[in-house]
Short mmCIF file of C-alpha atoms and ligand atoms in Angstrom, two decimals:
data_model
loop_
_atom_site.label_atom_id
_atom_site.label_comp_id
_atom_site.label_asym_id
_atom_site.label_seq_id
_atom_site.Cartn_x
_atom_site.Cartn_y
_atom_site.Cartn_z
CA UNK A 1 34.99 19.85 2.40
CA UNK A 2 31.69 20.04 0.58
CA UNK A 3 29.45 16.82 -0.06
CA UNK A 4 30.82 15.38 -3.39
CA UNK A 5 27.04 14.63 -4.25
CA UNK A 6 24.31 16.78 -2.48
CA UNK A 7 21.86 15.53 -4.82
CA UNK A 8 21.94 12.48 -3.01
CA UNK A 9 21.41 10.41 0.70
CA UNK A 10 24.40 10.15 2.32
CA UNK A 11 24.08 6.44 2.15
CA UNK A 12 22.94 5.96 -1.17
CA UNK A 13 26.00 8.41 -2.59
CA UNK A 14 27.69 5.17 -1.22
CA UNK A 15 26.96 3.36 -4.07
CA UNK A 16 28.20 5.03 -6.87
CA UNK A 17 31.60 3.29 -5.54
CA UNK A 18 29.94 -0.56 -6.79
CA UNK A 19 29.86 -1.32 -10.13
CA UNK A 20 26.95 -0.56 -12.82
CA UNK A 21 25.21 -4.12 -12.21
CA UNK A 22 25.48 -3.58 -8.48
CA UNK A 23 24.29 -0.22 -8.61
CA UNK A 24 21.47 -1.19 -11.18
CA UNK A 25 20.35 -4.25 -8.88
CA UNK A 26 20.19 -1.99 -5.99
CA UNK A 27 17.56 1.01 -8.35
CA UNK A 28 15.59 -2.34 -8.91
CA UNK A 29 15.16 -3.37 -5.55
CA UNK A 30 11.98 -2.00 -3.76
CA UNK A 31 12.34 0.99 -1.64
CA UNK A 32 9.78 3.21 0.17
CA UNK A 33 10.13 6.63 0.21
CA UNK A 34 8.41 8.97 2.12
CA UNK A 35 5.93 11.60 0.69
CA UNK A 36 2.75 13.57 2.96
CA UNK A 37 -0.32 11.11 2.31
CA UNK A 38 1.99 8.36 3.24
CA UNK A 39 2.62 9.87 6.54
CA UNK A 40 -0.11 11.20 7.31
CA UNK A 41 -2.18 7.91 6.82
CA UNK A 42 0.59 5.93 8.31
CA UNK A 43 0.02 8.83 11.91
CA UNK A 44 -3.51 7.62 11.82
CA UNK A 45 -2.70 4.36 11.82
CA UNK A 46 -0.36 4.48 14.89
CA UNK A 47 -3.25 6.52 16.54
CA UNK A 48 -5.78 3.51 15.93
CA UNK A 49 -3.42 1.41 17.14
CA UNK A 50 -2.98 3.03 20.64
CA UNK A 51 -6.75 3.94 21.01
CA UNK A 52 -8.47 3.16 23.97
CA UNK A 53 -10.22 -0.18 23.83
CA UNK A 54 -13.62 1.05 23.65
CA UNK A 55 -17.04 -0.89 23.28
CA UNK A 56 -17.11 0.83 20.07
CA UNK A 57 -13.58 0.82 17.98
CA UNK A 58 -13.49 3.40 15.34
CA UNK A 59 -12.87 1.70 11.90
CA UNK A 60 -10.18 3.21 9.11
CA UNK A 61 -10.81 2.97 5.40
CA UNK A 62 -8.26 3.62 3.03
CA UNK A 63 -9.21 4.48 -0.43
CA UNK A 64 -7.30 5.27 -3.65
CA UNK A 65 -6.57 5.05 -7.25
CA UNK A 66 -5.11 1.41 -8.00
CA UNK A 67 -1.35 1.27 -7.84
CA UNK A 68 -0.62 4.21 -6.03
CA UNK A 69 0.57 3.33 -2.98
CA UNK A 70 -1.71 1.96 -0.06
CA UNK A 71 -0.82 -1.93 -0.14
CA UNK A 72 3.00 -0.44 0.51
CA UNK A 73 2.26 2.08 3.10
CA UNK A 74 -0.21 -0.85 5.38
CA UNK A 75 2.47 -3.47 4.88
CA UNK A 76 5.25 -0.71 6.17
CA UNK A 77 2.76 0.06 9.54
CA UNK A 78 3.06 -3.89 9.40
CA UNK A 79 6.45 -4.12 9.42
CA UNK A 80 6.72 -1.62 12.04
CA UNK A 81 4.74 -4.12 14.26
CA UNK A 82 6.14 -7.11 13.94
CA UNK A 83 4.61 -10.59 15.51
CA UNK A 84 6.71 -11.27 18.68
CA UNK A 85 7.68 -14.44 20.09
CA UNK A 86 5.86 -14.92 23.29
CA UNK A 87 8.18 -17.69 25.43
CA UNK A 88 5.63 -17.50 28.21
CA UNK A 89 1.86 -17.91 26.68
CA UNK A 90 0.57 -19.73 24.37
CA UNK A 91 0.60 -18.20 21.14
CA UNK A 92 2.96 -15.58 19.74
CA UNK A 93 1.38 -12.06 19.98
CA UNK A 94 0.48 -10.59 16.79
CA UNK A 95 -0.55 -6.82 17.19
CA UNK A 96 -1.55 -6.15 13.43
CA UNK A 97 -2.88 -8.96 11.22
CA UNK A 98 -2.47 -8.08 7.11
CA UNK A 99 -4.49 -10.01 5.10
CA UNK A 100 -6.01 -9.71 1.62
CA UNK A 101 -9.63 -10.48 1.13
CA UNK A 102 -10.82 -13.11 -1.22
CA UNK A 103 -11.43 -12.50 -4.28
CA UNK A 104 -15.06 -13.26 -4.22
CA UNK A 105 -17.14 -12.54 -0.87
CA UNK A 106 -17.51 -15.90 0.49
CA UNK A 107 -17.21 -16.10 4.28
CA UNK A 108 -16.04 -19.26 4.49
CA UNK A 109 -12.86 -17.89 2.29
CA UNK A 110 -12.72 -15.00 4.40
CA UNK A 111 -12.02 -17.23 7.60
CA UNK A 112 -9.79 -19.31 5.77
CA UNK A 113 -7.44 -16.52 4.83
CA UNK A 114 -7.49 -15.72 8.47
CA UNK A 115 -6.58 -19.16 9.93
CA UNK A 116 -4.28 -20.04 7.04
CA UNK A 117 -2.31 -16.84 8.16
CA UNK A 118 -2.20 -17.83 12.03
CA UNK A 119 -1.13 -21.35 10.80
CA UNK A 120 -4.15 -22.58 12.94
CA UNK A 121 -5.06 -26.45 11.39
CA UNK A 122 -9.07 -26.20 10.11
CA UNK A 123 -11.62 -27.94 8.37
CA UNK A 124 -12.32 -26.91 5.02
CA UNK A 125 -15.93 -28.42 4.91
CA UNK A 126 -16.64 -27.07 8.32
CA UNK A 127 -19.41 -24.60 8.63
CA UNK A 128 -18.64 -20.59 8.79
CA UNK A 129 -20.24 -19.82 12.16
CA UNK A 130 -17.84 -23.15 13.80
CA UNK A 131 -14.95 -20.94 11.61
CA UNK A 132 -16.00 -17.41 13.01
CA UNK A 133 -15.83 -18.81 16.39
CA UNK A 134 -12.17 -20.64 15.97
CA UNK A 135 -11.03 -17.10 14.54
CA UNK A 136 -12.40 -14.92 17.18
CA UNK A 137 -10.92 -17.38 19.79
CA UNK A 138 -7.34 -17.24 17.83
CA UNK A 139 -7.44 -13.54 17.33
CA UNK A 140 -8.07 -13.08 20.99
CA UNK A 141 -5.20 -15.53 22.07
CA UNK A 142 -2.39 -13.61 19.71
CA UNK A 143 -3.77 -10.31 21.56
CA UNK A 144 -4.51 -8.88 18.27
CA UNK A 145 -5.14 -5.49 18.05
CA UNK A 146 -5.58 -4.58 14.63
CA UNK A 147 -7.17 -6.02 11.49
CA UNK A 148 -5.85 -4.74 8.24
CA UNK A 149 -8.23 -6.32 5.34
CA UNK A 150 -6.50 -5.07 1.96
CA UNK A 151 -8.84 -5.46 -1.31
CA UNK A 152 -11.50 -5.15 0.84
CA UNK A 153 -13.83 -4.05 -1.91
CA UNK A 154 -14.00 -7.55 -3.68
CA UNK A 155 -15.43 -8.94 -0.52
CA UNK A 156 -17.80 -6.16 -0.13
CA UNK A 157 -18.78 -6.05 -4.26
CA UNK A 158 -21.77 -8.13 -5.75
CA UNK A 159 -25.33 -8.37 -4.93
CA UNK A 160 -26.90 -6.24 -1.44
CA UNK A 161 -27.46 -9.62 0.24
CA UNK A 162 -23.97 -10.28 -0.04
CA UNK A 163 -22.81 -7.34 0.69
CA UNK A 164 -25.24 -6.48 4.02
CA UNK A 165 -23.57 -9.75 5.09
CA UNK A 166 -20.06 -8.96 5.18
CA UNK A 167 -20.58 -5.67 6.60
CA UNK A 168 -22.19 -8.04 9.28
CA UNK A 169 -19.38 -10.06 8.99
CA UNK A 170 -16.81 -6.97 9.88
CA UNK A 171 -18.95 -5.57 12.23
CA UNK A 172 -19.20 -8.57 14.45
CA UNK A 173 -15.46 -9.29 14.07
CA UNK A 174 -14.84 -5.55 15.38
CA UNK A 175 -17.59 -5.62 18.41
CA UNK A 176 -16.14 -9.02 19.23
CA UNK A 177 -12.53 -8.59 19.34
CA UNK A 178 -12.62 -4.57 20.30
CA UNK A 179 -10.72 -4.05 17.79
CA UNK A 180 -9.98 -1.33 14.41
CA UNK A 181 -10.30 -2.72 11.14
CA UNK A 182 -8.96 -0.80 8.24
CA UNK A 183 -10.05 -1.67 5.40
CA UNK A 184 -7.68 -1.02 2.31
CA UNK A 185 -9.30 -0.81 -1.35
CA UNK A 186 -10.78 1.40 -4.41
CA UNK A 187 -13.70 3.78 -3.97
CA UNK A 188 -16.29 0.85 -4.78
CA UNK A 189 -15.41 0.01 -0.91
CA UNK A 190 -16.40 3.41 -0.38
CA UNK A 191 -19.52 3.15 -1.67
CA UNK A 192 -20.59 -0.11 -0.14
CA UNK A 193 -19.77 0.55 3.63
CA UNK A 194 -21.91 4.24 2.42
CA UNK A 195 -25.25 1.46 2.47
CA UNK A 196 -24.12 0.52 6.11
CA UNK A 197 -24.97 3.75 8.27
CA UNK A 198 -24.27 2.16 11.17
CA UNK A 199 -20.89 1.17 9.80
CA UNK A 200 -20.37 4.38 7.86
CA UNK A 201 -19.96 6.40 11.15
CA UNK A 202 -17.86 3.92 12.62
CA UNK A 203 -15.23 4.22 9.19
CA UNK A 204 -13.41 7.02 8.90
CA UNK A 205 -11.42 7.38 5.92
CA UNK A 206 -7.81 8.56 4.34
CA UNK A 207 -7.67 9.03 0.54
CA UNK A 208 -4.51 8.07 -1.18
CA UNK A 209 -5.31 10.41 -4.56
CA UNK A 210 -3.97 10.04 -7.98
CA UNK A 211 -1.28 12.43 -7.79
CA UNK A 212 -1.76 16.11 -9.45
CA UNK A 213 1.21 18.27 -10.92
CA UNK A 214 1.92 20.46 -8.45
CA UNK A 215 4.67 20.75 -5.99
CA UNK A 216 3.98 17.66 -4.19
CA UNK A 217 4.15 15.86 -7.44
CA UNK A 218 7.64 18.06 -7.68
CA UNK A 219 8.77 17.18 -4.30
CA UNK A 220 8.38 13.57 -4.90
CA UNK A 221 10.71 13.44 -8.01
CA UNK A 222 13.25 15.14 -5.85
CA UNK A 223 12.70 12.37 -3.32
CA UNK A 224 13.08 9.87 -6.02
CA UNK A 225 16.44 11.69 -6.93
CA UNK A 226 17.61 11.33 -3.42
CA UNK A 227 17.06 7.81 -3.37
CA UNK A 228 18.67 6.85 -6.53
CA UNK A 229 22.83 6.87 -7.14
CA UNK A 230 23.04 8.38 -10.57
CA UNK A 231 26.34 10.62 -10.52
CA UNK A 232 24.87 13.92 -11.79
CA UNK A 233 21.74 15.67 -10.36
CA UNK A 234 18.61 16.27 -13.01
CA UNK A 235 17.44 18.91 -11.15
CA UNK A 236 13.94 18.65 -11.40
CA UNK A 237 13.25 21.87 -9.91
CA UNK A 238 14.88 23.68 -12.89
CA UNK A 239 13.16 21.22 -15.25
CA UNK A 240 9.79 21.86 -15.65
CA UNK A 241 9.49 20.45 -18.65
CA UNK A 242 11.19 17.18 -17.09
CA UNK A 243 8.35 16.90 -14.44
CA UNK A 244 5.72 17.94 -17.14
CA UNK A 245 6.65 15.03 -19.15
CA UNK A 246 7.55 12.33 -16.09
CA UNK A 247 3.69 13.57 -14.63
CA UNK A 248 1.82 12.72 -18.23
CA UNK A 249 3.98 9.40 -19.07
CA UNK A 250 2.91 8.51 -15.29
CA UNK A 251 -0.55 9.86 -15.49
CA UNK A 252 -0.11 10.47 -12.21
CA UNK A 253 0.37 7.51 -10.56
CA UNK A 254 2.65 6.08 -7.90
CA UNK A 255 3.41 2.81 -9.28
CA UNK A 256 3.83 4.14 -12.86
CA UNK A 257 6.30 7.03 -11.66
CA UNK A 258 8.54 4.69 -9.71
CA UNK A 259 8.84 2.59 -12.95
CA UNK A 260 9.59 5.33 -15.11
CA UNK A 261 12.06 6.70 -12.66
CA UNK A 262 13.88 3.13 -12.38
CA UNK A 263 13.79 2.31 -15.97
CA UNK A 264 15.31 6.02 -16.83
CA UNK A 265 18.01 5.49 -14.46
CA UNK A 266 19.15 2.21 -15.60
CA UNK A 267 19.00 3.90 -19.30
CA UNK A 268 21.52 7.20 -17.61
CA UNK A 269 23.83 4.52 -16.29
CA UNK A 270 23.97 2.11 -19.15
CA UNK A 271 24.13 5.74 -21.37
CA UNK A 272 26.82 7.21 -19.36
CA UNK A 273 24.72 10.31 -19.17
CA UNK A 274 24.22 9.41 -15.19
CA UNK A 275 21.06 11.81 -15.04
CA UNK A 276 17.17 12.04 -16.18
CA UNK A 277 16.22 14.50 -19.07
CA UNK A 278 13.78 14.66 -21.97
CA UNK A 279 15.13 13.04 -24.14
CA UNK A 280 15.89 9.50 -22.89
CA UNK A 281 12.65 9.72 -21.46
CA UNK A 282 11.25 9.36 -24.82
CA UNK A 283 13.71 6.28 -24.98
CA UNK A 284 12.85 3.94 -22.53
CA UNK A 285 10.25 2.36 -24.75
CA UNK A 286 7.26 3.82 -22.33
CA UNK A 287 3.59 3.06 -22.61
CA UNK A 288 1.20 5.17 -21.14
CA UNK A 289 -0.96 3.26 -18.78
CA UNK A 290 -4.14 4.36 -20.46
CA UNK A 291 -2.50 3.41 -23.88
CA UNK A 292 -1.84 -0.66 -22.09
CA UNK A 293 -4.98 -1.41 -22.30
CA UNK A 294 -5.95 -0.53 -25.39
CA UNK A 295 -5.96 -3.10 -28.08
CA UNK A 296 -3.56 -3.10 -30.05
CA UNK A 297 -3.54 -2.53 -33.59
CA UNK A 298 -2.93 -5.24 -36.67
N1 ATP B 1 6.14 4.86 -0.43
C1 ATP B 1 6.57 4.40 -1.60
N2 ATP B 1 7.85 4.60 -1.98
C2 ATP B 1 8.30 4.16 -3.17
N3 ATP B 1 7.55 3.51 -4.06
C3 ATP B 1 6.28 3.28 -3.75
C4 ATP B 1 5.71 3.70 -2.51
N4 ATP B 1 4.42 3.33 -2.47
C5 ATP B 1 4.18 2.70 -3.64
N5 ATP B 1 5.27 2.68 -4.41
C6 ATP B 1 5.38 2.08 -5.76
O1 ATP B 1 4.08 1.97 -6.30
C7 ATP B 1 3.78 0.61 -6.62
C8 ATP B 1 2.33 0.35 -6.34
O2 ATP B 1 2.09 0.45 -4.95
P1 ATP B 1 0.99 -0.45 -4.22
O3 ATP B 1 1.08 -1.86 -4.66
O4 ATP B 1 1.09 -0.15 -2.77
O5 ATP B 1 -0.34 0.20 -4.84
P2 ATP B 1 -1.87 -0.08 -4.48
O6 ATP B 1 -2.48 1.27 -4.29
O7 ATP B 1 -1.97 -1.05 -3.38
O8 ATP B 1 -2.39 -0.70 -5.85
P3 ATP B 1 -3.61 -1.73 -6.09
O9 ATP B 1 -4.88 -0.95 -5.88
O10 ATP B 1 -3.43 -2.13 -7.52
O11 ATP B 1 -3.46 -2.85 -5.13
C9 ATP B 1 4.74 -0.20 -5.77
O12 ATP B 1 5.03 -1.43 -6.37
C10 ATP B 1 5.96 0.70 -5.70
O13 ATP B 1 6.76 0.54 -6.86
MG1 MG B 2 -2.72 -3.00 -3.32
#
């Protein structure tokens, strides 16, 4: 017998058997899909992971557009190393640490962050160096391996002073523990560890672009489609003018197409229509992100 819904994943075709709420809940819930840049900087990642400690670690920056992806894909890698429980040491063993930076580049935040996430008990007032030392020595005794520093351009923005330190700051962390740090953030990061030559060979970087309309772009609606149980197919591939329209409402970003692609589905089920074409899209009540931040008018 042929597949009632080839449109679909095998397991999600499962759930046009709940009801509308259940199946609505479930479109809402966050999923991760898999596209090429995901995967490919994800493959890095594992290869950093299982590099040869070395006196000098190479480094991994990853750089994008906001809201397009790269806070999901490092906490996936993260959830593909999980902490483990460690009944015979000390300490648990934590092989990937995830942390954002502060939002201002203050060391003394920085290690805070750090020893909050470890649970380790510190003093606020004490000084950074005494704090640098307690989080090289904790980092060491969870047999840490990588350092994942999300944001990472809001610790390396502001003045050169401050931000010559905190490459010092990252540099010494990495010679110390023999470790990679990836550093997660917008191009500005880019541009600061650029100042840092030393540093700058030592980074090498994966770019997580805003997405162009092209067959990727057309690949990843059909992945969407996959993912979500509406009953009929919307064929994207016969639809350019579908994708045209889903691209420009989206401007071509990740964040913005998942939305659109949830809030049109919950309009096909609550319509009865149980698929994604022109004209609910001009339905849903969509903004353009460009047009959000525009004031508007009285
Ligand atoms: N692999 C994925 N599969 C499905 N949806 C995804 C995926 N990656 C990202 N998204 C969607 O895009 C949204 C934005 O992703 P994310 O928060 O990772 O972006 P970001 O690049 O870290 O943004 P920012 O620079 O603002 O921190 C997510 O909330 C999710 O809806
Ligand atoms: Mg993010």
């Amino acid at each position: 017998m042929s597949e009632p819904y080839p449109h679909l994943a095998k397991k999600v075709a499962s759930y046009l058997d709940k009801t509308d709420a259940q199946r609505i809940d479930y479109i809402r819930s966050p999923r991760w899909l898999s596209y090429p840049g995901a995967d490919d900087a994800i493959r890095r990642l594992e290869n950093l992971l299982t590099e040869p400690l070395k006196h000098r670690m190479p480094n991994l920056l990853i750089i994008g557009d906001t809201n397009n992806g790269k806070t999901m894909l490092v906490k996936r890698f993260c959830n593909q190393h999980k902490p483990q429980e460690n009944p015979g040491g000390d300490a648990s063993i934590i092989p990937v640490l995830y942390m954002q930076a502060p939002p201002v580049p203050d060391e003394n935040r920085f290690y805070n962050t750090i020893l909050e996430l470890l649970f380790a008990p510190y003093k606020s007032a004490d000084r950074p160096d005494k704090k640098q030392f307690q989080v090289i020595k904790l980092l060491k005794a969870v047999g840490l391996k990588m350092l994942i520093i999300d944001e990472i351009h809001h610790i390396l923005a502001g003045v050169m002073t401050k931000q010559r330190a905190f490459l010092n700051v990252i540099k010494y962390l990495g010679n110390e523990l023999q470790i990679p740090i990836v550093g997660v953030g917008t191009q500005d990061a880019f541009r600061a560890i650029q100042t840092d030559l030393q540093l700058s060979n030592r980074f090498d970087r994966v770019i997580l672009p805003r997405w162009s309309n092209d067959d990727e772009f057309l690949n990843l609606l059909c992945t969407f489609e996959m993912a979500i149980p509406l009953k009929n197919p919307s064929n994207f591939a016969d639809e350019p003018a579908v994708v045209d329209l889903i691209y420009s409402m989206s401007e071509g970003y990740l964040g913005e197409v998942s939305r659109i692609m949830v809030a049109a589905s919950i309009y096909a089920i609550e319509s009865s229509s149980e698929k994604i074409d022109k004209k609910m899209l001009g339905k849903i009540g969509w903004v353009n992100p460009s047009n959000r931040r525009k004031e508007p008018r009285s």
